[in-house]
């Protein structure tokens, strides 16, 4: 993850609200300022159809109190329930301060990350091969930007980024608070950080499959990285393990050195 740019706001009136409402409103504000095309209708349609094919196994508990709100086009929100009205007014006051101050951030995202192209929010990416779906915060055909409102290790969401990106450039916008200050930090993610492990897994299973066919399922592959690298293989007949042969060589002459069963 390489740091590329940061923006920073200070104001006596800045305030972070508890639960995740600050994160949600900042994301909504950024969306409205970028004039994104919201893909949520398509996403929800797909998810609804998909859900009909699934069996519900349970619900994860959530301790967060969610304010029910309508998301307005100017970046503010409107409370649905009367009890939340006062709080929502305070939130909107802060949102409008942030709105004035983040114009340079918005310009940077538009020009430098998305190259002035039309930006989507909530785009759904479906990988049929792996049976995985992922939703992008912001995206175009060339890049995705994931907004994180808490400090999180990339290891915790690298698979999400891998599927979301679908070979596009990956950026992260991290927002964090320090009392009356709000920071925005933009990082570019090296795709290797997200995809290397996945690629290795895929390569290994492809090679395993081919060797299984060639050896009549008598040879198992425990590790494989590349055709020109040595593999760890195991004979299922005599349990012998060896690591001294290259992958392409084993594929060509596929036998266990102990049993010498040529396939
Ligand atoms: Zn053997």
CSV table of C-alpha atoms and ligand atoms in Angstrom, one decimal:
chain,number,residue,atom,x,y,z
A,1,UNK,CA,0.0,0.0,0.0
A,2,UNK,CA,1.7,3.2,-1.1
A,3,UNK,CA,0.7,6.6,0.3
A,4,UNK,CA,0.1,9.1,-2.4
A,5,UNK,CA,-1.8,12.2,-1.0
A,6,UNK,CA,-3.3,13.6,2.1
A,7,UNK,CA,-5.8,16.3,3.0
A,8,UNK,CA,-6.6,17.7,6.4
A,9,UNK,CA,-9.3,19.9,7.9
A,10,UNK,CA,-9.3,21.7,11.2
A,11,UNK,CA,-12.2,23.5,12.7
A,12,UNK,CA,-13.5,24.2,16.2
A,13,UNK,CA,-16.9,23.1,15.1
A,14,UNK,CA,-15.8,19.8,13.7
A,15,UNK,CA,-17.1,16.9,15.7
A,16,UNK,CA,-17.1,13.1,15.3
A,17,UNK,CA,-20.4,11.4,16.1
A,18,UNK,CA,-20.5,8.0,17.7
A,19,UNK,CA,-21.6,4.8,16.1
A,20,UNK,CA,-20.7,4.8,12.4
A,21,UNK,CA,-22.9,7.8,11.4
A,22,UNK,CA,-19.9,10.0,10.8
A,23,UNK,CA,-18.4,7.5,8.3
A,24,UNK,CA,-21.7,7.0,6.6
A,25,UNK,CA,-22.4,10.8,6.2
A,26,UNK,CA,-18.9,11.5,5.0
A,27,UNK,CA,-19.2,8.8,2.3
A,28,UNK,CA,-22.6,10.2,1.3
A,29,UNK,CA,-21.2,13.7,1.1
A,30,UNK,CA,-18.3,12.6,-1.1
A,31,UNK,CA,-20.8,10.7,-3.4
A,32,UNK,CA,-22.9,13.8,-3.9
A,33,UNK,CA,-19.9,16.1,-4.5
A,34,UNK,CA,-18.5,13.6,-7.1
A,35,UNK,CA,-22.0,13.4,-8.6
A,36,UNK,CA,-21.8,9.6,-8.8
A,37,UNK,CA,-24.1,7.3,-10.6
A,38,UNK,CA,-25.7,5.2,-7.9
A,39,UNK,CA,-25.8,1.5,-9.0
A,40,UNK,CA,-27.7,0.4,-5.9
A,41,UNK,CA,-30.9,-0.5,-7.7
A,42,UNK,CA,-29.2,-3.0,-10.0
A,43,UNK,CA,-27.1,-4.3,-7.1
A,44,UNK,CA,-30.1,-4.8,-4.9
A,45,UNK,CA,-32.0,-6.6,-7.7
A,46,UNK,CA,-29.1,-9.0,-8.2
A,47,UNK,CA,-28.8,-9.6,-4.5
A,48,UNK,CA,-32.5,-10.2,-4.1
A,49,UNK,CA,-32.6,-12.8,-6.9
A,50,UNK,CA,-29.4,-14.3,-5.5
A,51,UNK,CA,-30.8,-14.5,-2.0
A,52,UNK,CA,-33.8,-16.5,-3.2
A,53,UNK,CA,-31.3,-19.3,-4.1
A,54,UNK,CA,-29.8,-19.3,-0.6
A,55,UNK,CA,-30.8,-20.8,2.7
A,56,UNK,CA,-30.7,-18.5,5.6
A,57,UNK,CA,-28.5,-19.9,8.4
A,58,UNK,CA,-28.6,-17.0,10.8
A,59,UNK,CA,-28.1,-13.3,11.5
A,60,UNK,CA,-25.0,-11.6,12.9
A,61,UNK,CA,-25.7,-9.4,15.9
A,62,UNK,CA,-25.2,-5.7,15.6
A,63,UNK,CA,-24.8,-3.4,18.6
A,64,UNK,CA,-24.8,-0.3,16.5
A,65,UNK,CA,-27.8,2.0,16.7
A,66,UNK,CA,-28.6,2.9,13.2
A,67,UNK,CA,-30.2,6.3,12.5
A,68,UNK,CA,-32.9,5.9,9.9
A,69,UNK,CA,-32.4,8.7,7.4
A,70,UNK,CA,-33.1,10.0,3.9
A,71,UNK,CA,-29.9,10.9,2.0
A,72,UNK,CA,-30.3,14.3,0.4
A,73,UNK,CA,-28.6,15.5,-2.8
A,74,UNK,CA,-26.7,18.3,-1.0
A,75,UNK,CA,-24.9,15.8,1.1
A,76,UNK,CA,-27.0,16.3,4.3
A,77,UNK,CA,-29.4,13.7,5.7
A,78,UNK,CA,-33.0,14.0,7.0
A,79,UNK,CA,-34.1,12.0,10.0
A,80,UNK,CA,-37.0,9.6,9.4
A,81,UNK,CA,-37.8,9.4,13.1
A,82,UNK,CA,-38.6,12.4,15.3
A,83,UNK,CA,-36.2,11.2,18.1
A,84,UNK,CA,-33.2,11.5,15.8
A,85,UNK,CA,-34.0,15.0,14.6
A,86,UNK,CA,-31.8,17.0,17.0
A,87,UNK,CA,-28.9,14.7,16.4
A,88,UNK,CA,-29.3,14.8,12.7
A,89,UNK,CA,-29.3,18.6,12.7
A,90,UNK,CA,-26.0,18.6,14.6
A,91,UNK,CA,-24.6,16.0,12.1
A,92,UNK,CA,-25.7,18.2,9.1
A,93,UNK,CA,-24.0,21.3,10.6
A,94,UNK,CA,-20.7,19.4,10.7
A,95,UNK,CA,-21.3,17.9,7.2
A,96,UNK,CA,-21.7,21.4,5.7
A,97,UNK,CA,-18.4,22.5,7.3
A,98,UNK,CA,-16.7,19.4,5.8
A,99,UNK,CA,-18.3,20.1,2.5
A,100,UNK,CA,-16.7,23.6,2.2
A,101,UNK,CA,-13.3,22.3,3.1
A,102,UNK,CA,-13.0,19.1,1.0
A,103,UNK,CA,-13.3,20.7,-2.4
A,104,UNK,CA,-9.5,20.1,-3.1
A,105,UNK,CA,-9.9,16.4,-2.1
A,106,UNK,CA,-12.9,16.0,-4.4
A,107,UNK,CA,-11.0,17.7,-7.3
A,108,UNK,CA,-8.1,15.3,-6.7
A,109,UNK,CA,-10.3,12.2,-6.7
A,110,UNK,CA,-12.1,13.4,-9.9
A,111,UNK,CA,-8.9,14.3,-11.9
A,112,UNK,CA,-6.1,12.1,-10.5
A,113,UNK,CA,-7.9,8.9,-9.6
A,114,UNK,CA,-10.9,8.8,-12.0
A,115,UNK,CA,-9.4,10.9,-14.9
A,116,UNK,CA,-12.7,12.9,-15.1
A,117,UNK,CA,-14.7,9.9,-16.1
A,118,UNK,CA,-18.3,9.2,-14.8
A,119,UNK,CA,-18.0,7.6,-11.4
A,120,UNK,CA,-20.3,4.8,-10.1
A,121,UNK,CA,-21.1,4.1,-6.5
A,122,UNK,CA,-22.2,0.6,-5.2
A,123,UNK,CA,-21.2,-1.1,-8.4
A,124,UNK,CA,-21.5,-4.9,-8.0
A,125,UNK,CA,-18.8,-7.1,-9.3
A,126,UNK,CA,-19.6,-10.8,-9.7
A,127,UNK,CA,-17.0,-13.4,-10.2
A,128,UNK,CA,-18.9,-16.5,-11.4
A,129,UNK,CA,-15.8,-18.7,-11.5
A,130,UNK,CA,-15.1,-18.3,-7.7
A,131,UNK,CA,-18.8,-17.7,-6.7
A,132,UNK,CA,-18.0,-14.4,-5.1
A,133,UNK,CA,-19.6,-11.0,-5.3
A,134,UNK,CA,-18.2,-7.7,-4.0
A,135,UNK,CA,-19.5,-4.1,-4.0
A,136,UNK,CA,-17.3,-1.1,-4.9
A,137,UNK,CA,-17.6,2.2,-3.0
A,138,UNK,CA,-16.5,4.2,-6.0
A,139,UNK,CA,-15.5,3.0,-9.4
A,140,UNK,CA,-15.0,3.6,-13.1
A,141,UNK,CA,-13.8,1.2,-15.9
A,142,UNK,CA,-10.2,1.9,-14.9
A,143,UNK,CA,-10.1,2.3,-11.1
A,144,UNK,CA,-11.8,1.6,-7.8
A,145,UNK,CA,-11.6,3.7,-4.6
A,146,UNK,CA,-12.5,2.0,-1.4
A,147,UNK,CA,-13.4,4.4,1.5
A,148,UNK,CA,-12.4,3.2,5.0
A,149,UNK,CA,-13.5,5.2,8.0
A,150,UNK,CA,-11.3,3.3,10.4
A,151,UNK,CA,-7.7,2.1,10.5
A,152,UNK,CA,-7.7,-1.3,9.1
A,153,UNK,CA,-5.0,-3.7,8.0
A,154,UNK,CA,-5.2,-4.4,4.3
A,155,UNK,CA,-4.9,-8.1,5.1
A,156,UNK,CA,-8.5,-7.9,6.5
A,157,UNK,CA,-10.0,-6.8,3.2
A,158,UNK,CA,-7.5,-7.8,0.4
A,159,UNK,CA,-9.8,-10.5,-1.0
A,160,UNK,CA,-12.6,-7.9,-1.2
A,161,UNK,CA,-10.3,-5.6,-3.1
A,162,UNK,CA,-9.1,-8.4,-5.3
A,163,UNK,CA,-12.6,-9.2,-6.5
A,164,UNK,CA,-13.8,-5.6,-6.6
A,165,UNK,CA,-10.9,-4.5,-8.7
A,166,UNK,CA,-11.2,-7.0,-11.5
A,167,UNK,CA,-7.8,-5.9,-12.8
A,168,UNK,CA,-8.5,-2.2,-12.3
A,169,UNK,CA,-6.3,0.2,-10.3
A,170,UNK,CA,-7.0,0.0,-6.6
A,171,UNK,CA,-7.1,3.1,-4.3
A,172,UNK,CA,-8.0,3.5,-0.7
A,173,UNK,CA,-9.3,6.6,0.9
A,174,UNK,CA,-8.8,6.4,4.7
A,175,UNK,CA,-10.5,9.0,6.9
A,176,UNK,CA,-9.7,9.4,10.5
A,177,UNK,CA,-10.3,11.9,13.3
A,178,UNK,CA,-8.0,13.6,15.8
A,179,UNK,CA,-10.3,15.6,18.1
A,180,UNK,CA,-11.3,18.7,16.0
A,181,UNK,CA,-9.3,17.5,13.0
A,182,UNK,CA,-10.3,15.3,10.1
A,183,UNK,CA,-7.7,13.6,7.9
A,184,UNK,CA,-8.1,12.0,4.5
A,185,UNK,CA,-5.2,9.9,3.2
A,186,UNK,CA,-5.1,8.3,-0.2
A,187,UNK,CA,-3.2,5.1,-0.9
A,188,UNK,CA,-2.6,3.2,-4.1
A,189,UNK,CA,-2.6,-0.5,-3.6
A,190,UNK,CA,-0.1,-2.7,-5.4
A,191,UNK,CA,-2.4,-5.4,-7.0
A,192,UNK,CA,0.2,-8.0,-6.0
A,193,UNK,CA,-0.8,-7.3,-2.4
A,194,UNK,CA,-4.3,-8.5,-3.1
A,195,UNK,CA,-3.9,-11.1,-5.9
A,196,UNK,CA,-0.7,-12.9,-5.4
A,197,UNK,CA,-2.1,-15.4,-2.9
A,198,UNK,CA,-5.2,-16.0,-5.0
A,199,UNK,CA,-3.1,-16.5,-8.1
A,200,UNK,CA,-0.8,-19.0,-6.4
A,201,UNK,CA,-3.8,-20.9,-5.1
A,202,UNK,CA,-5.3,-21.1,-8.6
A,203,UNK,CA,-2.0,-22.1,-10.2
A,204,UNK,CA,-1.6,-24.8,-7.6
A,205,UNK,CA,-5.0,-26.3,-8.1
A,206,UNK,CA,-4.6,-26.3,-11.9
A,207,UNK,CA,-1.3,-28.1,-11.6
A,208,UNK,CA,-2.7,-30.5,-9.0
A,209,UNK,CA,-5.6,-31.4,-11.3
A,210,UNK,CA,-3.3,-32.1,-14.3
A,211,UNK,CA,-0.9,-34.3,-12.3
A,212,UNK,CA,-3.8,-36.2,-10.8
A,213,UNK,CA,-5.0,-37.0,-14.3
A,214,UNK,CA,-1.6,-38.0,-15.5
A,215,UNK,CA,-0.7,-40.2,-12.5
A,216,UNK,CA,-4.1,-41.8,-12.1
A,217,UNK,CA,-4.5,-40.0,-8.8
A,218,UNK,CA,-1.3,-41.7,-7.4
A,219,UNK,CA,0.6,-38.5,-7.1
A,220,UNK,CA,-0.5,-35.5,-5.0
A,221,UNK,CA,1.1,-32.0,-5.3
A,222,UNK,CA,1.7,-30.2,-2.0
A,223,UNK,CA,3.3,-27.1,-3.3
A,224,UNK,CA,3.7,-25.4,-6.7
A,225,UNK,CA,4.7,-21.9,-7.8
A,226,UNK,CA,5.8,-22.0,-11.4
A,227,UNK,CA,6.6,-24.6,-14.1
A,228,UNK,CA,10.3,-23.8,-13.8
A,229,UNK,CA,10.4,-24.2,-10.0
A,230,UNK,CA,10.6,-27.3,-7.9
A,231,UNK,CA,7.5,-28.8,-6.6
A,232,UNK,CA,6.7,-30.8,-3.4
A,233,UNK,CA,5.0,-34.0,-4.4
A,234,UNK,CA,3.8,-37.1,-2.6
A,235,UNK,CA,3.1,-40.6,-3.7
A,236,UNK,CA,-0.2,-41.8,-2.4
A,237,UNK,CA,0.8,-45.5,-2.9
A,238,UNK,CA,4.1,-45.5,-0.8
A,239,UNK,CA,3.7,-42.1,1.0
A,240,UNK,CA,7.1,-41.0,-0.2
A,241,UNK,CA,7.6,-37.2,-0.5
A,242,UNK,CA,10.1,-35.5,-2.7
A,243,UNK,CA,11.0,-31.9,-3.6
A,244,UNK,CA,13.9,-32.3,-6.1
A,245,UNK,CA,12.1,-32.1,-9.4
A,246,UNK,CA,10.9,-29.2,-11.5
A,247,UNK,CA,7.2,-28.9,-12.2
A,248,UNK,CA,7.5,-29.2,-16.0
A,249,UNK,CA,9.8,-32.1,-15.6
A,250,UNK,CA,7.4,-34.0,-13.3
A,251,UNK,CA,4.5,-33.3,-15.7
A,252,UNK,CA,6.5,-34.8,-18.5
A,253,UNK,CA,7.7,-37.9,-16.7
A,254,UNK,CA,5.2,-38.4,-14.0
A,255,UNK,CA,6.3,-41.1,-11.6
A,256,UNK,CA,7.2,-41.7,-8.0
A,257,UNK,CA,11.0,-42.3,-7.6
A,258,UNK,CA,10.3,-45.1,-5.1
A,259,UNK,CA,7.5,-46.9,-6.9
A,260,UNK,CA,8.8,-45.9,-10.4
A,261,UNK,CA,5.2,-46.2,-11.7
A,262,UNK,CA,5.4,-44.4,-15.0
A,263,UNK,CA,2.2,-42.9,-16.2
B,1,LIG,ZN1,5.6,-44.3,-4.4
